[in-house]
Coordinates of C-alpha atoms in Angstrom, one line a residue:
M191 CA -19.5 -25.0 -5.0
P192 CA -15.9 -26.1 -3.1
S193 CA -16.2 -30.1 -2.7
I194 CA -14.6 -30.8 1.1
P195 CA -13.2 -34.1 2.3
G196 CA -15.4 -36.0 4.4
A197 CA -12.3 -38.1 6.2
P198 CA -8.9 -36.6 7.1
P199 CA -6.1 -37.2 4.4
V200 CA -4.2 -39.7 5.1
L201 CA -0.8 -38.6 6.4
S202 CA 1.8 -41.3 6.3
T203 CA 3.6 -43.0 2.9
P204 CA 1.8 -46.6 1.8
D205 CA 4.4 -49.9 2.3
T206 CA 4.9 -50.0 -1.0
H207 CA 6.6 -46.6 -1.2
I208 CA 8.8 -46.7 1.7
F209 CA 12.2 -47.0 0.0
E210 CA 10.8 -44.9 -2.7
D211 CA 12.1 -41.3 -2.8
L212 CA 8.5 -39.0 -3.8
T213 CA 10.1 -35.8 -4.1
P214 CA 10.1 -33.8 -7.2
S215 CA 13.3 -33.4 -9.7
T216 CA 13.8 -30.0 -9.4
T217 CA 16.4 -30.0 -12.3
T218 CA 16.5 -28.2 -14.8
N219 CA 17.6 -29.1 -18.6
T220 CA 18.5 -24.7 -19.3
P221 CA 21.9 -24.4 -20.4
R222 CA 24.9 -23.2 -18.4
K223 CA 25.0 -19.4 -18.1
S224 CA 28.3 -18.0 -19.3
T225 CA 30.3 -15.7 -17.1
E226 CA 28.9 -12.2 -18.2
Q227 CA 25.5 -13.9 -18.7
I228 CA 25.2 -14.5 -14.4
A229 CA 26.5 -11.0 -13.9
L230 CA 24.3 -9.0 -16.4
T231 CA 21.3 -11.6 -14.9
Y232 CA 22.2 -10.8 -10.5
E233 CA 23.5 -7.7 -10.9
I234 CA 26.4 -8.7 -9.4
Y235 CA 28.2 -4.6 -10.3
R236 CA 25.0 -3.1 -8.5
T237 CA 25.2 -5.7 -5.7
I238 CA 28.6 -5.0 -5.2
A239 CA 27.9 -1.8 -5.0
S240 CA 25.2 -1.7 -2.5
I241 CA 27.3 -3.9 0.0
R242 CA 30.4 -1.4 0.2
K243 CA 27.5 1.3 0.1
G244 CA 25.7 0.4 2.8
R245 CA 29.6 -0.5 4.5
Y246 CA 27.8 -4.6 5.3
R247 CA 30.2 -7.6 6.6
R248 CA 28.1 -10.3 6.8
V249 CA 26.1 -10.7 3.4
A250 CA 22.9 -14.0 3.2
L251 CA 21.7 -14.9 -0.1
Q252 CA 18.8 -15.8 -0.5
F253 CA 17.5 -18.2 -3.9
P254 CA 14.5 -20.4 -4.9
D255 CA 15.0 -23.6 -5.6
S256 CA 14.9 -23.0 -9.4
M257 CA 18.5 -20.5 -9.1
L258 CA 20.3 -22.6 -6.8
S259 CA 23.0 -23.9 -9.5
D260 CA 23.5 -20.8 -10.4
A261 CA 24.5 -19.8 -6.1
P262 CA 27.9 -21.3 -6.2
R263 CA 28.6 -18.9 -9.4
V264 CA 26.9 -16.0 -7.7
F265 CA 29.4 -16.7 -4.6
E266 CA 32.7 -17.0 -6.1
A267 CA 31.2 -13.4 -8.9
L268 CA 30.7 -11.1 -5.6
Q269 CA 33.2 -13.0 -3.7
Q270 CA 36.0 -11.7 -6.3
G271 CA 34.7 -8.2 -6.9
L272 CA 34.0 -7.6 -2.9
R273 CA 37.8 -8.8 -2.6
A274 CA 39.2 -6.1 -5.3
P275 CA 39.8 -2.9 -3.8
A276 CA 36.8 0.4 -4.3
P277 CA 37.3 3.1 -6.8
S278 CA 38.5 6.5 -5.0
P279 CA 36.3 9.1 -5.2
R280 CA 36.7 11.0 -9.0
P281 CA 36.9 15.5 -7.2
P282 CA 35.0 17.8 -9.3
A283 CA 36.9 20.6 -10.5
P284 CA 38.9 23.1 -7.9
D285 CA 36.6 26.0 -9.3
R286 CA 33.2 24.5 -8.6
R287 CA 33.8 22.8 -5.1
S288 CA 32.3 24.4 -2.3
T289 CA 33.4 24.2 1.2
D290 CA 30.6 21.9 2.1
Q291 CA 31.8 19.3 -0.4
V292 CA 35.2 19.2 0.0
V293 CA 34.3 18.6 4.1
D294 CA 31.9 14.9 2.7
E295 CA 34.9 14.4 0.2
M296 CA 37.4 14.1 2.9
L297 CA 34.6 11.5 4.8
D298 CA 34.2 9.5 1.5
L299 CA 38.6 9.2 1.2
Q300 CA 37.8 8.4 4.8
I301 CA 34.8 5.5 4.3
S302 CA 37.1 4.4 1.4
A303 CA 39.7 3.8 3.7
Q304 CA 38.6 1.7 6.1
N305 CA 36.6 -0.3 4.3
E306 CA 40.4 -1.7 2.9
I307 CA 41.8 -1.7 6.4
S308 CA 37.9 -3.8 7.5
P309 CA 37.2 -7.5 7.8
E310 CA 36.4 -9.2 5.1
E311 CA 32.7 -9.5 4.0
R312 CA 31.3 -12.7 4.8
L313 CA 29.2 -14.1 2.2
Y314 CA 26.5 -16.5 3.0
I315 CA 24.1 -18.8 0.7
L316 CA 19.9 -19.2 2.4
A317 CA 19.2 -22.5 0.1
D318 CA 15.6 -23.5 2.1
T319 CA 13.0 -20.5 2.9
S320 CA 11.6 -20.8 5.8
Y321 CA 8.7 -20.2 4.0
G322 CA 7.5 -18.7 0.7
A323 CA 10.7 -17.9 -2.1
C324 CA 8.6 -14.6 -1.6
C325 CA 9.5 -13.5 1.2
V326 CA 12.4 -12.1 2.7
D327 CA 13.9 -15.0 5.4
E328 CA 14.7 -13.0 8.1
I329 CA 15.2 -16.4 9.8
A330 CA 17.6 -18.8 8.6
A331 CA 19.6 -14.5 7.8
E332 CA 19.4 -14.7 11.3
H333 CA 20.7 -18.0 12.4
V334 CA 23.6 -16.4 10.4
D335 CA 24.1 -13.0 12.4
A336 CA 23.5 -11.6 8.5
D337 CA 23.3 -7.4 8.6
V338 CA 21.9 -7.7 4.9
V339 CA 19.4 -9.9 2.9
V340 CA 20.4 -10.1 -0.8
H341 CA 16.8 -11.0 -2.3
Y342 CA 17.0 -12.5 -5.9
G343 CA 14.4 -13.7 -8.0
R344 CA 10.5 -12.4 -8.3
S345 CA 9.6 -10.9 -4.3
C346 CA 6.1 -9.9 -2.9
L347 CA 7.6 -6.8 -1.5
S348 CA 6.9 -6.9 1.6
P349 CA 8.4 -4.2 4.1
T350 CA 10.4 -6.5 6.5
A351 CA 10.5 -6.4 10.0
R352 CA 14.0 -6.0 10.8
L353 CA 17.0 -5.9 8.4
P354 CA 17.7 -4.5 5.5
V355 CA 16.8 -5.4 1.5
I356 CA 18.9 -6.0 -1.4
Y357 CA 16.3 -6.7 -4.4
V358 CA 18.2 -8.4 -7.6
F359 CA 14.7 -9.1 -9.5
T360 CA 16.9 -11.2 -11.9
E361 CA 15.3 -9.6 -14.9
Q362 CA 14.0 -11.9 -18.5
H363 CA 14.6 -11.4 -22.3
L364 CA 11.9 -10.4 -23.7
A365 CA 10.7 -9.6 -27.2
V366 CA 9.8 -6.3 -26.9
E367 CA 8.2 -6.2 -30.6
G368 CA 6.0 -8.9 -29.8
V369 CA 4.0 -7.1 -27.3
V370 CA 4.3 -4.4 -28.7
A371 CA 2.1 -5.6 -32.2
A372 CA -0.1 -8.0 -29.0
F373 CA -1.3 -4.0 -27.4
R374 CA -1.5 -2.8 -30.8
E375 CA -4.2 -5.7 -31.1
T376 CA -5.9 -6.0 -27.9
Y377 CA -6.5 -2.1 -28.1
P378 CA -7.1 -0.9 -31.6
E379 CA -8.6 2.6 -30.1
R380 CA -5.6 5.3 -29.0
G381 CA -7.5 7.4 -26.8
E382 CA -7.9 4.5 -24.4
K383 CA -7.2 4.5 -20.9
V384 CA -4.8 1.4 -20.7
I385 CA -2.2 0.9 -17.3
L386 CA 0.4 -1.0 -18.8
M387 CA 2.2 -3.1 -16.2
A388 CA 4.4 -5.6 -15.8
D389 CA 6.1 -9.1 -13.6
V390 CA 8.9 -7.3 -11.7
T391 CA 11.3 -9.4 -13.3
Y392 CA 10.0 -7.9 -16.6
A393 CA 9.4 -4.6 -15.3
N394 CA 13.1 -3.0 -16.5
H395 CA 10.9 -3.7 -20.0
L396 CA 8.3 -1.1 -19.7
T397 CA 9.9 2.2 -20.4
S398 CA 11.2 0.9 -24.0
I399 CA 7.6 -0.8 -24.8
G400 CA 6.0 2.2 -23.4
E401 CA 7.5 5.0 -25.3
Q402 CA 6.6 3.1 -29.0
L403 CA 3.3 3.0 -27.5
R404 CA 3.1 6.8 -27.8
E405 CA 4.9 6.7 -29.8
E406 CA 2.1 5.0 -32.2
G407 CA -0.6 7.6 -30.4
Y408 CA -1.4 6.3 -27.5
A409 CA -2.0 9.3 -25.6
N410 CA -3.9 8.2 -22.2
L411 CA -1.3 5.0 -21.2
F412 CA 0.5 5.0 -17.9
T413 CA 3.5 3.0 -17.2
T414 CA 3.7 1.9 -13.7
A415 CA 6.7 1.4 -11.9
L416 CA 8.0 -0.5 -9.1
M417 CA 7.1 0.2 -5.4
H418 CA 7.7 -0.9 -2.1
N419 CA 3.3 -0.1 -0.9
P420 CA 1.9 -3.8 -1.2
S421 CA -1.2 -1.2 0.1
S422 CA -1.1 0.5 -3.5
P423 CA -4.7 0.5 -5.7
L424 CA -2.2 -1.5 -7.6
P425 CA -0.6 -3.5 -4.9
N426 CA 3.8 -2.7 -5.5
R427 CA 3.3 -0.2 -8.5
T428 CA 2.3 3.4 -8.8
V429 CA -0.7 4.7 -9.8
P430 CA -2.1 7.7 -12.2
E431 CA -2.0 11.3 -10.5
E432 CA -6.2 10.6 -11.1
V433 CA -6.5 7.6 -9.1
S434 CA -3.9 8.9 -6.2
Q435 CA -6.6 11.8 -5.7
K436 CA -9.6 9.3 -5.9
E437 CA -9.5 5.9 -6.4
E438 CA -12.9 5.1 -7.5
R439 CA -11.3 6.5 -11.0
L440 CA -9.3 3.1 -11.1
E441 CA -12.2 1.6 -12.2
E442 CA -12.2 4.1 -15.6
W443 CA -8.5 1.8 -16.6
R444 CA -8.0 -1.2 -18.6
L445 CA -4.9 -3.2 -17.4
F446 CA -2.2 -4.9 -20.0
H447 CA -0.4 -6.8 -17.9
V448 CA 3.0 -8.4 -19.2
A449 CA 3.4 -12.5 -17.7
E450 CA 0.7 -14.3 -15.4
P451 CA 0.4 -12.5 -12.3
P452 CA -0.2 -13.9 -8.8
Q453 CA -4.4 -15.7 -7.7
A454 CA -4.0 -12.8 -4.9
L455 CA -2.9 -10.7 -7.4
L456 CA -5.2 -11.0 -10.6
L457 CA -8.1 -11.4 -8.3
T458 CA -6.9 -7.5 -5.8
L459 CA -6.2 -5.9 -10.6
S460 CA -9.5 -7.7 -11.1
S461 CA -11.5 -6.1 -8.6
R462 CA -10.4 -2.6 -9.3
V463 CA -9.9 -1.9 -12.9
A464 CA -12.6 -1.9 -15.8
D465 CA -10.8 -5.5 -17.4
V466 CA -7.6 -7.2 -17.8
H467 CA -5.4 -8.6 -20.0
I468 CA -2.8 -11.1 -19.6
Y469 CA 0.6 -11.2 -22.4
P470 CA 1.8 -14.7 -21.6
T471 CA 5.4 -15.1 -21.7
S472 CA 6.3 -18.6 -22.5
Q473 CA 7.6 -17.8 -25.1
A474 CA 9.1 -14.2 -24.2
D475 CA 11.9 -14.5 -27.0
L476 CA 9.5 -15.2 -30.2
P477 CA 10.0 -11.8 -32.3
H478 CA 6.3 -12.4 -33.7
P479 CA 2.9 -11.1 -30.9
Q480 CA 1.2 -14.1 -28.7
Q481 CA -2.6 -13.6 -28.2
T482 CA -3.7 -12.1 -25.0
L483 CA -5.6 -13.7 -23.0
L484 CA -8.9 -12.4 -20.6
A485 CA -8.7 -12.5 -17.3
S486 CA -11.6 -13.9 -15.9
T487 CA -12.2 -14.6 -11.9
S488 CA -16.3 -14.5 -10.9
L489 CA -15.6 -19.0 -10.7
A490 CA -12.4 -17.8 -8.3
L491 CA -14.9 -15.1 -6.4
R492 CA -17.5 -17.2 -6.3
R493 CA -15.4 -20.6 -5.4
R494 CA -13.7 -18.3 -2.2
Y495 CA -17.5 -16.7 -1.4
A496 CA -18.9 -20.1 -0.8
L497 CA -16.0 -20.9 1.8
L498 CA -17.2 -18.4 3.3
T499 CA -20.9 -19.3 3.8
L500 CA -19.2 -22.7 4.9
L501 CA -17.7 -21.1 7.4
N502 CA -19.8 -19.0 8.1
T503 CA -21.6 -21.5 11.6
V504 CA -17.5 -22.4 12.1
P505 CA -17.0 -22.4 16.6
I506 CA -13.4 -23.1 16.3
F507 CA -11.4 -21.4 13.9
G508 CA -7.4 -21.8 13.2
I509 CA -4.7 -18.6 12.8
L510 CA -1.5 -20.2 11.0
I511 CA 1.3 -17.2 11.5
N512 CA 3.3 -17.9 8.0
T513 CA 6.1 -15.6 8.3
L514 CA 8.0 -13.7 11.6
S515 CA 8.9 -11.2 9.1
V516 CA 6.4 -9.5 6.9
K517 CA 6.2 -5.8 8.8
N518 CA 3.2 -5.4 11.1
Y519 CA 1.9 -9.2 11.0
L520 CA 1.2 -9.0 14.8
H521 CA -0.8 -6.6 14.4
I522 CA -3.2 -8.4 12.1
V523 CA -2.5 -11.4 14.5
E524 CA -4.1 -9.3 17.0
H525 CA -6.8 -7.6 15.1
V526 CA -7.7 -11.1 13.6
K527 CA -8.2 -13.2 17.4
S528 CA -10.1 -9.9 18.0
Q529 CA -12.2 -10.0 15.9
I530 CA -13.0 -13.8 16.1
L531 CA -13.4 -13.2 20.1
A532 CA -15.9 -11.4 19.5
A533 CA -18.5 -13.0 17.2
G534 CA -18.6 -15.2 20.0
K535 CA -16.7 -18.2 18.5
K536 CA -12.4 -19.7 19.7
S537 CA -8.9 -19.2 18.1
Y538 CA -6.3 -21.1 18.3
T539 CA -3.0 -19.4 17.3
F540 CA -0.3 -22.0 15.4
V541 CA 3.3 -21.4 14.0
V542 CA 3.8 -23.2 10.7
G543 CA 6.4 -23.0 8.6
K544 CA 5.7 -24.2 4.6
V545 CA 1.4 -24.6 4.7
N546 CA 0.4 -28.3 3.1
A547 CA -2.3 -29.9 3.7
A548 CA -0.6 -32.8 6.0
K549 CA 0.6 -30.3 9.0
I550 CA -3.3 -28.6 9.9
A551 CA -5.0 -32.3 9.2
N552 CA -4.1 -33.3 12.2
F553 CA -6.4 -30.5 14.2
S554 CA -9.5 -32.0 13.7
E555 CA -11.5 -30.0 16.3
V556 CA -10.5 -26.3 13.9
G557 CA -13.5 -26.3 11.2
G558 CA -11.3 -23.6 9.0
W559 CA -8.1 -22.0 8.6
V560 CA -7.1 -18.2 8.6
V561 CA -3.4 -17.4 7.0
V562 CA -1.6 -14.4 8.4
G563 CA 1.4 -14.2 5.8
C564 CA 2.2 -12.4 2.9
W565 CA 0.1 -11.0 0.6
E566 CA 0.6 -12.8 -1.7
S567 CA 1.0 -16.3 -0.3
S568 CA -2.4 -15.8 2.4
L569 CA -4.1 -17.2 -0.8
V570 CA -4.0 -20.7 -0.2
E571 CA -6.7 -22.6 -2.9
S572 CA -5.7 -26.4 -2.8
K573 CA -8.6 -29.3 -2.7
D574 CA -5.4 -31.5 -0.3
F575 CA -7.0 -29.6 2.7
W576 CA -9.1 -31.0 4.8
K577 CA -10.6 -27.5 6.1
P578 CA -11.1 -24.5 4.1
V579 CA -8.2 -21.9 3.9
I580 CA -9.3 -18.5 3.9
T581 CA -7.5 -14.4 4.7
P582 CA -8.2 -12.3 7.0
F583 CA -10.1 -10.3 4.8
E584 CA -12.6 -13.1 3.6
L585 CA -13.1 -14.1 7.2
E586 CA -14.7 -10.2 8.4
L587 CA -16.8 -11.4 5.7
A588 CA -17.2 -14.6 7.2
L589 CA -17.9 -13.4 10.6
K590 CA -20.9 -11.4 9.3
G591 CA -24.1 -12.0 9.8
D592 CA -26.8 -13.7 6.8
G593 CA -28.3 -10.3 6.2
E594 CA -25.1 -8.5 6.4
R595 CA -22.9 -10.8 4.3
V596 CA -22.4 -8.3 0.8
W597 CA -19.8 -9.0 -1.1
T598 CA -19.1 -6.3 -3.9
G599 CA -16.1 -8.1 -5.7
E600 CA -13.8 -6.6 -3.9
W601 CA -10.6 -8.3 -3.1
R602 CA -7.7 -7.3 -1.2
S603 CA -4.8 -9.0 1.1
D604 CA -2.8 -6.4 2.2
F605 CA -2.4 -5.8 6.2
Q606 CA -2.7 -2.4 6.4
G607 CA -5.4 -1.6 4.4
I608 CA -7.1 -4.1 6.4
L609 CA -6.0 -2.7 9.7
D610 CA -6.6 0.8 8.3
G611 CA -9.7 0.7 5.8
G612 CA -10.6 -2.7 5.2
L613 CA -13.9 -4.0 7.2
K614 CA -14.0 -3.0 10.3
V615 CA -16.4 -6.3 12.4
N616 CA -15.3 -5.7 15.3
R617 CA -13.0 -3.0 16.6
H618 CA -12.3 -3.8 21.0
V619 CA -10.8 -0.3 22.1
D620 CA -13.5 1.9 20.1
K621 CA -16.4 -0.9 21.5
V622 CA -18.9 -0.3 24.2
L623 CA -22.6 -1.3 25.0
D624 CA -25.0 0.3 23.5
Q625 CA -28.6 1.4 24.9
S626 CA -30.5 -1.6 23.0
G627 CA -27.6 -4.0 24.7
R628 CA -26.6 -4.5 21.5
I629 CA -22.5 -4.5 20.6
N630 CA -22.2 -2.2 18.1
G631 CA -24.7 -3.5 16.0
M632 CA -24.2 -7.3 16.8
D633 CA -26.5 -9.5 18.5
N634 CA -24.6 -11.6 21.4
G635 CA -27.3 -12.5 23.5
I636 CA -27.9 -9.0 25.1
D637 CA -31.2 -8.7 25.9
G638 CA -32.5 -5.1 27.2
G639 CA -29.5 -3.8 28.6
E640 CA -28.5 -6.6 30.8
L641 CA -25.4 -9.1 30.7
D642 CA -27.2 -12.6 30.1
S643 CA -25.0 -15.6 29.8
E644 CA -27.0 -17.8 28.6
P645 CA -27.4 -19.8 25.0
E646 CA -30.9 -19.9 24.9
S647 CA -31.4 -15.6 24.6
A648 CA -29.4 -15.7 20.8
P649 CA -31.6 -16.5 18.1
P650 CA -31.0 -19.3 16.4
E651 CA -28.9 -20.3 13.9
F652 CA -29.1 -22.4 10.3
D653 CA -26.6 -23.6 7.9
L654 CA -27.5 -22.3 5.1
R655 CA -25.9 -25.2 3.1
T656 CA -27.7 -27.8 4.7
G657 CA -30.6 -26.5 6.9
R658 CA -29.3 -27.5 9.6
Y659 CA -29.8 -26.5 13.3
I660 CA -26.6 -25.4 14.8
S661 CA -26.3 -24.9 18.4
H662 CA -22.6 -24.7 19.4
S663 CA -21.9 -22.3 16.5
R664 CA -20.5 -19.5 19.1
P665 CA -19.3 -21.0 21.8
M666 CA -17.4 -18.5 23.5
R667 CA -20.7 -15.6 23.1
G668 CA -21.8 -14.3 26.6
H669 CA -18.9 -16.0 28.4
N670 CA -16.2 -14.0 27.1
V671 CA -17.2 -11.0 25.0
T672 CA -19.9 -9.5 27.2
Q673 CA -18.2 -9.9 30.1
E674 CA -15.0 -8.7 29.1
L675 CA -16.9 -5.8 27.2
S676 CA -18.7 -4.8 30.8
N677 CA -15.6 -4.9 33.1
G678 CA -14.4 -2.7 30.2
S679 CA -11.4 -4.2 28.6
K680 CA -9.2 -3.1 25.6
D681 CA -7.2 -5.3 24.7
G682 CA -9.7 -8.1 23.4
F683 CA -8.5 -11.2 26.3
R684 CA -9.2 -11.5 29.5
A685 CA -7.1 -12.1 31.9
P686 CA -6.7 -15.4 34.2
S687 CA -9.3 -15.6 36.8
A688 CA -9.2 -18.0 39.6
G689 CA -12.4 -16.8 40.9
L690 CA -15.7 -19.2 40.3
I691 CA -17.1 -19.1 37.8
K692 CA -21.5 -20.5 36.8
R693 CA -20.4 -23.1 34.3
A694 CA -22.3 -22.9 30.4
R695 CA -25.0 -24.6 29.6
G696 CA -24.4 -27.3 27.1
D697 CA -21.7 -28.9 29.7
L698 CA -19.2 -28.1 28.0
A699 CA -15.1 -28.0 28.7
V700 CA -13.8 -25.4 30.6
V701 CA -9.9 -24.6 31.1
G702 CA -8.1 -22.1 33.4
G703 CA -11.9 -20.4 33.8
E704 CA -12.8 -20.5 30.8
V705 CA -15.0 -22.0 28.1
S706 CA -13.1 -24.4 25.8
P707 CA -14.3 -26.1 22.8
G708 CA -10.7 -27.6 21.9
A709 CA -11.2 -28.8 25.3
E710 CA -14.9 -30.1 25.0
F711 CA -13.8 -32.0 21.2
L712 CA -11.2 -34.2 23.1
R713 CA -13.7 -35.0 25.8
S714 CA -16.3 -35.5 23.7
K715 CA -14.8 -36.7 20.2
R716 CA -12.0 -37.8 20.2
T717 CA -11.5 -41.7 20.4
W718 CA -7.6 -41.9 21.2
K719 CA -6.3 -39.0 23.5
G720 CA -2.4 -39.9 24.0
L721 CA -0.6 -42.6 25.7
G722 CA -1.6 -44.1 28.7
S723 CA -5.6 -43.4 27.7
D724 CA -6.3 -46.9 28.1
F725 CA -4.8 -47.8 31.0
E726 CA -8.3 -47.8 32.9
I727 CA -10.2 -50.2 30.5
A728 CA -14.3 -50.6 31.8
Y729 CA -15.0 -54.3 30.7
D730 CA -18.5 -54.3 32.2
E731 CA -21.3 -50.8 32.2
G732 CA -20.4 -49.0 35.8
D733 CA -17.5 -51.2 36.3
A734 CA -13.1 -50.0 36.1
D735 CA -11.0 -52.5 36.4
S736 CA -7.1 -50.9 36.9
G737 CA -4.7 -52.7 33.3
A738 CA -1.6 -54.1 34.0
A739 CA 1.1 -52.5 36.6
V740 CA 3.5 -50.5 35.0
E741 CA 7.0 -51.8 35.2
E742 CA 10.7 -50.3 34.4
G743 CA 11.4 -51.7 30.8
R744 CA 14.4 -51.5 28.8
S745 CA 17.8 -49.2 28.7
G746 CA 20.8 -48.3 27.9
I747 CA 22.1 -48.5 24.2
A748 CA 21.6 -50.8 21.3
R749 CA 25.0 -53.0 22.1
N750 CA 24.0 -53.8 25.8
Y751 CA 20.6 -53.4 27.2
T752 CA 19.9 -53.3 31.7
L753 CA 16.4 -54.5 32.2
G754 CA 14.3 -53.5 35.0
D755 CA 16.1 -56.1 37.7
A756 CA 19.4 -55.2 36.1
I757 CA 19.8 -58.2 34.3
E758 CA 22.2 -57.8 31.9
K759 CA 21.3 -59.0 28.0
R760 CA 23.3 -58.6 25.1

């Protein structure tokens, strides 16, 4: 079971380290690439052709931190290539041209002429990404009013919301002979069903590897190809024909993966195929085969499941929006909000950049966090976080009752799969009150068809880890969910009302006519509530004396202050 810190982390720099720069160095000792290597690695000619084909004028170049040293040379190579005249299209033979072909050629010539007289393309380097390096940074690109983003390095291939993207995976060198030998040693039986898959930076080698293996007799070998679909049974990869017709058939296949996959991808693959063997690429240049590693995710899944039991009795959840570029991120945010509200719990939404422990530790009233980001970065595993951080898929399981929560080992993190075919704990649009007074099988304090907002009508809840009774595990139960459903609310949120309401039992704080667990935490548990909170000083019990009178302080600039009584002091 994961260990949870008993106190918030220290968020300030110790006095002994004030003048020290603790930022890790990103410099590497890799040799300088030649001009030919730059052109091949960063696919300069293909990028120029794509920019000209799309007639883009403002181009943003997004580099990960490890490739920033090559960014100026890539910029110069692209700039020189775009300044060169575009090659004229070569017309076909006269005896084979049709009328439509002649018209198309004339249009191509007009476009080529417009390209020569149009303004020069402008290139911009995006050095610091707003979120993860695998995601397209549309926010930074919009700051320069870019028409397209050229994304370098490995990518999660999440669909973007606004801008087109040119992906350059910067293919890495790989000794194909070593991979083939390791595959042969791992799967001695030629008739086994094996899927050959690789990281996006090594995907260009799969064709040659697959051809050599088929020549050796591996007839049931399937070589994947890249596609932009994180909801695929193999995320962003093609699948065998029998799997596309029936997804359950994927369990009959074994998977051989070139390069270490991200943890989110590994959990997804391990829950869908028979087994996963990983070929490490730490020494990819060596011709001799390296030993493959059998992936084991049982320990990681048990650790994730322990977090769910920990969060089952949490009354307040925080929703961390870790992306503003991934398509449908607003839909999953509304989906998560409606789920938390239907469970009788409270949620607060936070928009953050790169998630770290210092940012979210400032909100001690939040018992658990749900990250809405790309399908790879949503999985956050770190002991530095004070409170657990889970994914939207795991939230669906955490909100289930103790008798309903059954985890079969399945794990997924893509948005569309959760919205379309994931576990549906709550769907406000289709939910109605049934004859038994329960909301779609979830006990929310409704008995005999009557709306009862009294918390005493709900069954008691206990923490399975400690056995303690939890009094306010569902502070919004009865007050919001049952009332909005009885009024026919469809959007999952009740409009603000100025009418008088009965205060909930337990004397919880109410803000804007709604129970606010956050305000209750501020009132009852926070000792410091902001500047001026200690103005009223209680010296004796029941007696409060005012503090000193408020006086106008010093104003002006450092070289010439003006005091409250207009006396100058230099």
